[in-house]
């Protein structure tokens, strides 16, 4: 299907073109959040800014998503070591943890609303809602990729071919990216609240 | 195609001997993923077909956008004239009074201006220009079979198509398309009730542009990956033609700036639909105070221009790349200062990100902060001037062949100088107090971006038409097209400088009701007549284009212009995969013109004994 990628020349560079393309996509997505962050800072500097603590559920969700990255990496390790059972179990677990993350974010939104920091209360709360929604949208894309990876894990015979290795590497790269993106956002929110 | 016969063409022999066997044809005996009409011409993954799709879709939009400008130019040139004859086309947007005199609805005037700007900036000069030529030339000039991901490349076109469909549909809404200007500043864009076009029109506008961004990003990821990973053997970065450098930096700019636009739009959508107040504060509509408090419209302007300024370079850099190549080929001389050209592309690309607030000098930005932006803005003049100097020096003393392609290249340089100079005026915040939002700005950006980028595109089309269709465009019509457009474009936009200096504001429905401006009515008539003539000349180009696809003079040799780049080593009608056998390997840069007594030495020719690389 992919003409140019079969081009042996492409291996001149150490990184596979598809991985490279994924990295560029991640940079591009990061720019969206860089824009949100700078909009947040610029707006905050203008005053009329409602202060409130971050919901506790956000910390739970953060732990969840970090865990899911670890399990996915474990699954990759099991995949390479031909431990089929572990490979499948850990992959499923990563998926479930990803879904749980969304649920915990949802609980976090309730917590915010209960504090009076609801969606339209003040730009300070609106930003947190909208930025984390957009993050969830990217995470849902990651869940889609995980579903495909699970189909492969459960339907296909367990074989370590270069193509499947590559596909797995692409999958976890994106998943780690969404994970790190959230950690960045959380740290950003915490630091801004302290300043 | 499968069993390569013994090559007879000298290029093929060279490529067979020195080229690079990537085992491409062993896997694809009969082009298995490109069979049937639909696979080949509609959902094609061949970068050459996708390039033509971008070009023709871009031409469609160019015609629509230009027709819109004619309608509002008629209004500005002849505000008293009867427009009832347009009623069959524009319907409710022409109101006919009791005397039977038809007038253009003011609301629709704004919608036309907005759509004209959006269509030309995004659909024509971004997708139609960079989409076409990045697709066509990146794989061909780098010696690649196709893009890194032909599939994403196909999606890139179809997202553009979808985006266009949505925008087209919005033209027929009973409330009209969006009418708040191509920059979509709040509150007109953020409040659905702000004007008729701000409702459904704005919703579709935003949706359309979000899909457009997806298209740009898919394309850009592919272009960057292809340039960095799929160059043929010997094609080091410093041997790449300037076209590729330009497309490469353009793609990086797009990748870094368009996502910011999406962020800006997402916040706007929340303001529109969910009651948040990112951009809105203390607004009264119809005497009633709205709930929105605490927002900042300037925040939107920052986010928008963080894309908006890089965007103007996304438009002009590909044109610069095409012109550099066309001028070198037709002047039969190496491009002057190749490395300086590359460094100035990089410098422009970098500076493009730190000058955005020069669009906001009058938006209440702190004057001390403005100073930084003034300085960086004026610094852009340096790499721009380097490029202009190098183009002129390339032409100087050359054995110039004044083909249509070359003429448009030269015209580009002229326009870029004229329009760039006015940029330096505007870049000084003190002068901009007077000039902002006047016709001076309109003149500036139409000359430096609008017309100049069109000239780059025309240079590219006349030059690479034979590569795309295996036939030539008619040169006589091409020359009429050039001279008519060159003179006509200056006739349209030069007088606007005077209007602007006299303070005539942009985006006004009519001027005859203001005593200060009413004496400009002849000038406005002149501009309108010139615009109509220039449009007629573009029709000539469109006819030439389509006529030549089927009936143009056939190409008999592979390399009609005597160019050095690899795209001219493929067969005249190359299939998917571009080269029938091996892919060529590269032994020199692409500008060996007039070296060692030879008129030109293509990149796939090996170095001779004792020959040294030029740079
Ligand atoms: C020497 C380089 C340039 C300088 C110093 C410069 C400066 C400026 C400034 C200060 C403005 C804002 C004027 C105002 O609104 O009051 C402006 C507007 C504009 N410039 Fe330039 N410019 C330069 C080159 C270019 C180029 C190369 C392009 C495009 C290819 C371009 C496209 C535009 C556009 C589209 C606008 C108007 C946008 C709008 O308000 O709708 N400029 N320029
Ligand atoms: Cu600008």
Tab-separated table of C-alpha atoms in Angstrom, chain B residues 87-506:
chain	number	residue	atom	x	y	z
B	87	UNK	CA	-31.077	39.768	-9.445
B	88	UNK	CA	-31.313	36.446	-11.320
B	89	UNK	CA	-27.968	35.417	-9.785
B	90	UNK	CA	-27.972	37.097	-6.409
B	91	UNK	CA	-31.715	36.915	-5.741
B	92	UNK	CA	-32.750	38.443	-2.433
B	93	UNK	CA	-29.396	40.188	-2.063
B	94	UNK	CA	-30.413	42.717	-4.683
B	95	UNK	CA	-33.182	44.950	-3.423
B	96	UNK	CA	-35.187	46.680	-6.117
B	97	UNK	CA	-36.876	49.920	-5.094
B	98	UNK	CA	-40.114	51.445	-6.358
B	99	UNK	CA	-38.367	53.021	-9.367
B	100	UNK	CA	-37.010	49.625	-10.421
B	101	UNK	CA	-33.474	50.525	-9.383
B	102	UNK	CA	-31.661	47.527	-7.893
B	103	UNK	CA	-29.120	47.956	-5.109
B	104	UNK	CA	-26.732	45.529	-3.475
B	105	UNK	CA	-27.767	44.635	0.050
B	106	UNK	CA	-25.172	46.181	2.410
B	107	UNK	CA	-25.148	43.041	4.522
B	108	UNK	CA	-24.329	40.993	1.459
B	109	UNK	CA	-21.591	43.427	0.508
B	110	UNK	CA	-19.824	42.472	3.734
B	111	UNK	CA	-20.473	38.807	3.114
B	112	UNK	CA	-18.869	39.129	-0.321
B	113	UNK	CA	-15.781	40.867	1.045
B	114	UNK	CA	-15.447	38.227	3.760
B	115	UNK	CA	-15.862	35.300	1.410
B	116	UNK	CA	-13.507	36.831	-1.139
B	117	UNK	CA	-10.782	37.117	1.494
B	118	UNK	CA	-11.315	33.687	2.997
B	119	UNK	CA	-11.476	31.942	-0.350
B	120	UNK	CA	-8.460	33.638	-1.860
B	121	UNK	CA	-6.221	33.388	1.187
B	122	UNK	CA	-7.005	29.831	2.194
B	123	UNK	CA	-8.507	27.942	-0.715
B	124	UNK	CA	-6.643	29.494	-3.626
B	125	UNK	CA	-3.297	30.742	-2.389
B	126	UNK	CA	-2.723	28.125	0.297
B	127	UNK	CA	-4.309	24.926	-0.991
B	128	UNK	CA	-4.231	25.801	-4.677
B	129	UNK	CA	-0.625	26.977	-4.601
B	130	UNK	CA	1.301	25.013	-2.002
B	131	UNK	CA	-1.030	22.016	-2.317
B	132	UNK	CA	-0.453	21.816	-6.045
B	133	UNK	CA	3.241	22.351	-6.294
B	134	UNK	CA	4.369	20.659	-3.085
B	135	UNK	CA	2.542	17.588	-4.250
B	136	UNK	CA	3.816	17.717	-7.766
B	137	UNK	CA	7.422	18.612	-7.136
B	138	UNK	CA	8.516	17.223	-3.766
B	139	UNK	CA	8.581	13.563	-4.828
B	140	UNK	CA	9.630	14.284	-8.405
B	141	UNK	CA	12.462	16.658	-7.632
B	142	UNK	CA	13.767	14.572	-4.740
B	143	UNK	CA	13.724	11.305	-6.635
B	144	UNK	CA	11.018	9.589	-4.595
B	145	UNK	CA	8.317	7.227	-5.815
B	146	UNK	CA	5.624	9.148	-3.977
B	147	UNK	CA	4.987	10.900	-0.686
B	148	UNK	CA	5.823	9.162	2.588
B	149	UNK	CA	2.151	8.359	3.004
B	150	UNK	CA	0.155	8.473	-0.238
B	151	UNK	CA	-2.959	7.655	1.741
B	152	UNK	CA	-2.706	10.667	4.058
B	153	UNK	CA	-1.953	12.679	0.983
B	154	UNK	CA	-5.215	11.601	-0.581
B	155	UNK	CA	-7.050	12.465	2.635
B	156	UNK	CA	-5.416	15.859	2.582
B	157	UNK	CA	-7.090	16.622	-0.723
B	158	UNK	CA	-10.458	15.252	0.306
B	159	UNK	CA	-10.527	17.209	3.529
B	160	UNK	CA	-9.855	20.298	1.448
B	161	UNK	CA	-12.694	19.289	-0.845
B	162	UNK	CA	-15.052	18.774	2.100
B	163	UNK	CA	-14.050	22.118	3.554
B	164	UNK	CA	-14.809	23.750	0.214
B	165	UNK	CA	-18.192	22.035	-0.034
B	166	UNK	CA	-19.193	23.388	3.366
B	167	UNK	CA	-18.094	26.902	2.492
B	168	UNK	CA	-19.891	26.671	-0.848
B	169	UNK	CA	-23.051	25.530	0.862
B	170	UNK	CA	-22.872	28.492	3.243
B	171	UNK	CA	-23.151	30.833	0.242
B	172	UNK	CA	-26.741	29.724	-0.233
B	173	UNK	CA	-28.000	30.183	3.321
B	174	UNK	CA	-31.033	32.436	3.528
B	175	UNK	CA	-29.169	34.478	6.162
B	176	UNK	CA	-26.116	34.595	3.945
B	177	UNK	CA	-22.551	33.467	4.514
B	178	UNK	CA	-20.362	34.872	7.272
B	179	UNK	CA	-19.844	38.606	6.885
B	180	UNK	CA	-17.450	39.707	9.628
B	181	UNK	CA	-14.244	39.840	7.574
B	182	UNK	CA	-11.751	37.072	6.759
B	183	UNK	CA	-10.064	37.611	10.128
B	184	UNK	CA	-13.347	36.817	11.931
B	185	UNK	CA	-12.815	39.148	14.868
B	186	UNK	CA	-15.212	38.895	17.770
B	187	UNK	CA	-17.796	40.062	18.636
B	188	UNK	CA	-19.176	39.781	15.073
B	189	UNK	CA	-17.929	36.213	14.923
B	190	UNK	CA	-18.557	35.182	18.502
B	191	UNK	CA	-22.177	36.273	18.857
B	192	UNK	CA	-24.630	34.476	16.581
B	193	UNK	CA	-27.063	37.375	16.940
B	194	UNK	CA	-24.484	40.062	16.091
B	195	UNK	CA	-25.406	40.217	12.393
B	196	UNK	CA	-27.243	38.017	9.920
B	197	UNK	CA	-24.076	36.320	8.726
B	198	UNK	CA	-22.935	35.619	12.271
B	199	UNK	CA	-25.419	32.806	12.783
B	200	UNK	CA	-25.432	29.756	10.556
B	201	UNK	CA	-23.011	31.450	8.165
B	202	UNK	CA	-20.332	31.708	10.826
B	203	UNK	CA	-20.962	28.170	12.071
B	204	UNK	CA	-20.330	26.780	8.614
B	205	UNK	CA	-17.365	29.101	8.092
B	206	UNK	CA	-15.684	27.774	11.238
B	207	UNK	CA	-16.477	24.174	10.423
B	208	UNK	CA	-15.122	24.613	6.939
B	209	UNK	CA	-11.891	26.134	8.166
B	210	UNK	CA	-11.358	23.422	10.770
B	211	UNK	CA	-11.514	20.812	8.005
B	212	UNK	CA	-9.222	23.006	5.982
B	213	UNK	CA	-6.669	22.966	8.785
B	214	UNK	CA	-6.886	19.177	8.930
B	215	UNK	CA	-6.097	19.143	5.226
B	216	UNK	CA	-3.120	21.458	5.631
B	217	UNK	CA	-1.744	19.430	8.525
B	218	UNK	CA	-2.075	16.075	6.769
B	219	UNK	CA	-0.347	17.555	3.748
B	220	UNK	CA	2.324	19.258	5.809
B	221	UNK	CA	3.235	16.183	7.848
B	222	UNK	CA	3.693	14.332	4.602
B	223	UNK	CA	5.784	17.022	2.930
B	224	UNK	CA	8.143	17.318	5.893
B	225	UNK	CA	8.532	13.571	6.292
B	226	UNK	CA	9.147	13.103	2.592
B	227	UNK	CA	11.763	15.819	2.408
B	228	UNK	CA	13.635	14.540	5.426
B	229	UNK	CA	13.366	10.820	4.785
B	230	UNK	CA	12.815	9.957	1.160
B	231	UNK	CA	15.453	11.860	-0.791
B	232	UNK	CA	17.259	9.761	-3.339
B	233	UNK	CA	20.906	8.793	-3.044
B	234	UNK	CA	23.155	11.821	-3.320
B	235	UNK	CA	20.368	14.351	-2.726
B	236	UNK	CA	21.825	16.075	0.308
B	237	UNK	CA	19.865	18.970	1.768
B	238	UNK	CA	22.320	21.387	0.179
B	239	UNK	CA	21.660	19.944	-3.253
B	240	UNK	CA	17.904	20.403	-3.077
B	241	UNK	CA	16.360	22.861	-5.520
B	242	UNK	CA	15.059	26.045	-3.874
B	243	UNK	CA	11.500	24.961	-4.639
B	244	UNK	CA	11.872	22.121	-2.171
B	245	UNK	CA	13.451	24.331	0.476
B	246	UNK	CA	10.531	26.707	0.152
B	247	UNK	CA	7.863	23.981	0.339
B	248	UNK	CA	9.664	22.421	3.286
B	249	UNK	CA	9.769	25.607	5.350
B	250	UNK	CA	6.190	26.397	4.307
B	251	UNK	CA	5.045	23.051	5.649
B	252	UNK	CA	6.828	23.677	8.948
B	253	UNK	CA	5.184	27.082	9.269
B	254	UNK	CA	1.782	25.539	8.606
B	255	UNK	CA	2.330	22.765	11.089
B	256	UNK	CA	3.242	25.190	13.838
B	257	UNK	CA	0.719	27.931	13.173
B	258	UNK	CA	-2.514	26.338	11.948
B	259	UNK	CA	-3.144	24.390	15.183
B	260	UNK	CA	-3.150	27.739	16.984
B	261	UNK	CA	-5.983	28.859	14.723
B	262	UNK	CA	-7.944	25.770	15.698
B	263	UNK	CA	-7.442	26.617	19.360
B	264	UNK	CA	-8.710	30.127	18.700
B	265	UNK	CA	-11.757	28.707	16.919
B	266	UNK	CA	-12.510	26.212	19.679
B	267	UNK	CA	-12.641	28.991	22.266
B	268	UNK	CA	-14.838	30.946	19.887
B	269	UNK	CA	-17.202	28.014	19.427
B	270	UNK	CA	-17.579	27.769	23.190
B	271	UNK	CA	-18.417	31.460	23.349
B	272	UNK	CA	-20.979	30.982	20.627
B	273	UNK	CA	-22.599	27.820	21.834
B	274	UNK	CA	-21.875	27.264	25.503
B	275	UNK	CA	-22.063	30.717	27.001
B	276	UNK	CA	-18.408	31.059	27.985
B	277	UNK	CA	-16.747	34.487	27.749
B	278	UNK	CA	-13.286	34.048	26.320
B	279	UNK	CA	-13.617	36.876	23.849
B	280	UNK	CA	-16.730	38.698	24.982
B	281	UNK	CA	-17.285	41.293	27.632
B	282	UNK	CA	-19.957	43.820	28.553
B	283	UNK	CA	-21.848	43.764	25.316
B	284	UNK	CA	-25.182	45.304	24.553
B	285	UNK	CA	-27.235	44.140	21.633
B	286	UNK	CA	-30.496	45.899	20.856
B	287	UNK	CA	-30.220	47.792	24.134
B	288	UNK	CA	-30.003	44.586	26.116
B	289	UNK	CA	-26.939	43.642	28.178
B	290	UNK	CA	-25.607	40.146	27.492
B	291	UNK	CA	-24.416	37.756	30.192
B	292	UNK	CA	-20.902	37.632	28.814
B	293	UNK	CA	-18.389	39.282	31.131
B	294	UNK	CA	-14.676	39.030	31.521
B	295	UNK	CA	-13.611	38.131	28.017
B	296	UNK	CA	-11.056	39.845	25.832
B	297	UNK	CA	-11.489	40.356	22.090
B	298	UNK	CA	-7.785	41.187	21.816
B	299	UNK	CA	-7.017	37.660	22.974
B	300	UNK	CA	-8.592	36.396	19.764
B	301	UNK	CA	-6.553	38.823	17.718
B	302	UNK	CA	-3.334	37.526	19.258
B	303	UNK	CA	-4.249	33.945	18.526
B	304	UNK	CA	-5.516	34.748	15.043
B	305	UNK	CA	-2.461	36.715	13.961
B	306	UNK	CA	-0.131	34.162	15.437
B	307	UNK	CA	-1.455	32.082	12.560
B	308	UNK	CA	-2.285	35.020	10.330
B	309	UNK	CA	1.175	36.367	9.839
B	310	UNK	CA	2.896	33.006	9.236
B	311	UNK	CA	-0.001	32.329	6.882
B	312	UNK	CA	1.014	35.167	4.589
B	313	UNK	CA	4.452	33.567	4.350
B	314	UNK	CA	2.858	30.174	3.828
B	315	UNK	CA	1.389	31.819	0.757
B	316	UNK	CA	4.437	33.637	-0.496
B	317	UNK	CA	7.266	31.161	0.215
B	318	UNK	CA	6.117	28.537	-2.315
B	319	UNK	CA	5.778	31.312	-4.886
B	320	UNK	CA	9.319	32.430	-4.071
B	321	UNK	CA	10.588	28.885	-4.504
B	322	UNK	CA	8.872	28.469	-7.859
B	323	UNK	CA	10.148	31.814	-9.077
B	324	UNK	CA	13.739	31.047	-8.029
B	325	UNK	CA	13.674	27.851	-10.032
B	326	UNK	CA	11.930	29.346	-13.061
B	327	UNK	CA	14.276	32.340	-13.207
B	328	UNK	CA	17.414	30.211	-13.011
B	329	UNK	CA	16.187	27.813	-15.694
B	330	UNK	CA	15.087	30.532	-18.095
B	331	UNK	CA	18.033	32.835	-17.481
B	332	UNK	CA	20.296	29.817	-18.094
B	333	UNK	CA	22.336	30.804	-15.076
B	334	UNK	CA	22.864	29.288	-11.650
B	335	UNK	CA	20.725	30.967	-9.042
B	336	UNK	CA	22.772	33.731	-7.487
B	337	UNK	CA	23.619	33.108	-3.837
B	338	UNK	CA	22.005	29.711	-3.368
B	339	UNK	CA	22.971	29.440	0.281
B	340	UNK	CA	21.907	33.005	0.995
B	341	UNK	CA	18.552	32.116	-0.569
B	342	UNK	CA	18.180	29.131	1.740
B	343	UNK	CA	19.210	31.078	4.802
B	344	UNK	CA	16.813	33.878	3.978
B	345	UNK	CA	13.954	31.385	3.592
B	346	UNK	CA	14.847	30.056	7.041
B	347	UNK	CA	15.166	33.559	8.482
B	348	UNK	CA	11.816	34.619	7.052
B	349	UNK	CA	10.283	31.439	8.425
B	350	UNK	CA	11.641	32.160	11.881
B	351	UNK	CA	10.807	35.866	11.942
B	352	UNK	CA	7.300	35.132	10.693
B	353	UNK	CA	6.474	33.912	14.198
B	354	UNK	CA	7.531	36.983	16.116
B	355	UNK	CA	5.912	39.845	14.241
B	356	UNK	CA	2.202	39.060	14.495
B	357	UNK	CA	1.274	42.061	16.612
B	358	UNK	CA	2.070	44.458	13.750
B	359	UNK	CA	-1.527	43.767	12.753
B	360	UNK	CA	-2.624	45.005	16.158
B	361	UNK	CA	-0.841	48.326	16.620
B	362	UNK	CA	-4.250	49.980	16.706
B	363	UNK	CA	-5.975	47.362	18.864
B	364	UNK	CA	-4.845	48.806	22.145
B	365	UNK	CA	-1.624	46.840	22.466
B	366	UNK	CA	0.819	48.473	24.859
B	367	UNK	CA	2.993	50.842	22.780
B	368	UNK	CA	6.152	49.618	24.497
B	369	UNK	CA	5.378	46.095	23.409
B	370	UNK	CA	4.606	47.417	19.936
B	371	UNK	CA	8.197	48.607	19.709
B	372	UNK	CA	9.512	45.049	19.765
B	373	UNK	CA	7.169	44.125	16.994
B	374	UNK	CA	8.200	47.154	14.967
B	375	UNK	CA	11.835	46.104	15.186
B	376	UNK	CA	11.266	42.483	14.252
B	377	UNK	CA	8.899	43.483	11.461
B	378	UNK	CA	11.468	45.786	9.939
B	379	UNK	CA	14.144	43.104	10.234
B	380	UNK	CA	12.099	40.894	7.881
B	381	UNK	CA	12.965	43.395	5.197
B	382	UNK	CA	16.570	42.141	5.324
B	383	UNK	CA	16.097	38.538	4.171
B	384	UNK	CA	13.393	39.780	1.779
B	385	UNK	CA	15.842	42.214	0.236
B	386	UNK	CA	18.501	39.503	-0.021
B	387	UNK	CA	16.101	37.418	-2.043
B	388	UNK	CA	15.131	40.269	-4.325
B	389	UNK	CA	18.791	41.141	-4.892
B	390	UNK	CA	19.584	37.528	-5.768
B	391	UNK	CA	16.728	37.216	-8.251
B	392	UNK	CA	17.807	40.350	-10.032
B	393	UNK	CA	21.422	39.236	-10.039
B	394	UNK	CA	20.396	35.863	-11.406
B	395	UNK	CA	18.687	37.600	-14.313
B	396	UNK	CA	21.511	40.069	-14.816
B	397	UNK	CA	23.700	39.111	-17.760
B	398	UNK	CA	21.716	35.935	-18.288
B	399	UNK	CA	20.753	34.559	-21.641
B	400	UNK	CA	17.137	35.160	-20.657
B	401	UNK	CA	14.397	33.314	-22.558
B	402	UNK	CA	11.308	35.444	-22.157
B	403	UNK	CA	8.809	32.619	-21.982
B	404	UNK	CA	5.486	33.161	-20.224
B	405	UNK	CA	6.830	31.334	-17.188
B	406	UNK	CA	9.883	33.575	-17.041
B	407	UNK	CA	7.846	36.746	-17.554
B	408	UNK	CA	5.607	35.875	-14.648
B	409	UNK	CA	8.724	35.190	-12.582
B	410	UNK	CA	10.079	38.635	-13.389
B	411	UNK	CA	6.675	40.167	-12.704
B	412	UNK	CA	6.699	38.497	-9.314
B	413	UNK	CA	9.947	40.239	-8.419
B	414	UNK	CA	8.520	43.604	-9.436
B	415	UNK	CA	5.371	43.106	-7.401
B	416	UNK	CA	7.226	41.821	-4.391
B	417	UNK	CA	9.381	44.954	-4.367
B	418	UNK	CA	6.418	47.327	-4.713
B	419	UNK	CA	4.351	45.608	-2.081
B	420	UNK	CA	7.245	44.931	0.275
B	421	UNK	CA	8.181	48.603	0.381
B	422	UNK	CA	4.745	49.616	1.592
B	423	UNK	CA	5.072	46.946	4.280
B	424	UNK	CA	7.994	48.888	5.709
B	425	UNK	CA	5.783	51.950	6.047
B	426	UNK	CA	3.082	49.964	7.782
B	427	UNK	CA	5.580	48.239	10.029
B	428	UNK	CA	6.310	51.528	11.787
B	429	UNK	CA	3.645	51.776	14.446
B	430	UNK	CA	3.601	55.575	14.319
B	431	UNK	CA	2.814	55.622	10.594
B	432	UNK	CA	0.367	52.796	11.025
B	433	UNK	CA	-1.818	55.000	13.234
B	434	UNK	CA	-2.737	56.831	10.052
B	435	UNK	CA	-2.603	53.915	7.634
B	436	UNK	CA	-4.293	51.148	9.574
B	437	UNK	CA	-7.591	49.950	8.125
B	438	UNK	CA	-7.276	52.137	5.061
B	439	UNK	CA	-6.903	51.267	1.407
B	440	UNK	CA	-3.139	51.618	1.860
B	441	UNK	CA	-3.181	48.273	3.670
B	442	UNK	CA	-5.418	46.828	0.976
B	443	UNK	CA	-2.920	47.947	-1.659
B	444	UNK	CA	0.009	46.575	0.360
B	445	UNK	CA	-1.257	43.082	0.833
B	446	UNK	CA	-2.847	42.656	-2.538
B	447	UNK	CA	0.348	43.555	-4.326
B	448	UNK	CA	2.801	41.741	-2.074
B	449	UNK	CA	0.711	38.708	-1.350
B	450	UNK	CA	-2.314	38.447	-3.602
B	451	UNK	CA	-0.962	39.345	-6.994
B	452	UNK	CA	2.641	38.329	-6.329
B	453	UNK	CA	1.600	34.864	-5.176
B	454	UNK	CA	-0.639	34.538	-8.243
B	455	UNK	CA	2.334	35.441	-10.410
B	456	UNK	CA	4.434	32.783	-8.719
B	457	UNK	CA	1.643	30.318	-9.341
B	458	UNK	CA	1.320	31.316	-12.992
B	459	UNK	CA	5.082	31.006	-13.447
B	460	UNK	CA	4.797	27.536	-11.985
B	461	UNK	CA	1.832	26.549	-14.112
B	462	UNK	CA	3.361	27.690	-17.411
B	463	UNK	CA	6.654	26.047	-16.519
B	464	UNK	CA	5.381	22.698	-15.224
B	465	UNK	CA	2.271	22.336	-17.392
B	466	UNK	CA	4.198	20.073	-19.796
B	467	UNK	CA	5.193	17.906	-16.833
B	468	UNK	CA	1.581	17.684	-15.687
B	469	UNK	CA	-0.183	17.148	-19.004
B	470	UNK	CA	2.481	16.248	-21.566
B	471	UNK	CA	1.531	19.308	-23.630
B	472	UNK	CA	2.442	22.976	-23.705
B	473	UNK	CA	0.219	25.939	-23.038
B	474	UNK	CA	-0.095	28.457	-25.810
B	475	UNK	CA	2.739	30.965	-25.491
B	476	UNK	CA	1.078	33.843	-27.346
B	477	UNK	CA	-1.952	33.700	-25.086
B	478	UNK	CA	0.447	33.348	-22.183
B	479	UNK	CA	2.196	36.580	-23.084
B	480	UNK	CA	-1.067	38.456	-23.519
B	481	UNK	CA	-2.058	37.042	-20.142
B	482	UNK	CA	1.168	38.302	-18.603
B	483	UNK	CA	1.149	41.836	-19.966
B	484	UNK	CA	-2.555	42.316	-19.368
B	485	UNK	CA	-2.320	41.118	-15.809
B	486	UNK	CA	0.877	42.969	-15.030
B	487	UNK	CA	-0.413	46.334	-16.232
B	488	UNK	CA	-3.938	45.694	-15.024
B	489	UNK	CA	-2.951	44.624	-11.525
B	490	UNK	CA	-0.912	47.774	-11.018
B	491	UNK	CA	-3.809	49.802	-12.414
B	492	UNK	CA	-6.090	48.300	-9.811
B	493	UNK	CA	-3.892	48.519	-6.761
B	494	UNK	CA	-1.568	51.475	-7.319
B	495	UNK	CA	-4.326	54.102	-6.948
B	496	UNK	CA	-5.388	52.474	-3.697
B	497	UNK	CA	-2.225	53.812	-2.062
B	498	UNK	CA	-3.488	57.332	-2.694
B	499	UNK	CA	-6.918	56.503	-1.368
B	500	UNK	CA	-5.322	55.076	1.738
B	501	UNK	CA	-3.045	58.042	2.312
B	502	UNK	CA	-6.101	60.275	2.103
B	503	UNK	CA	-7.638	58.170	4.853
B	504	UNK	CA	-10.236	56.226	2.868
B	505	UNK	CA	-11.149	53.321	5.160
B	506	UNK	CA	-11.349	49.731	3.957
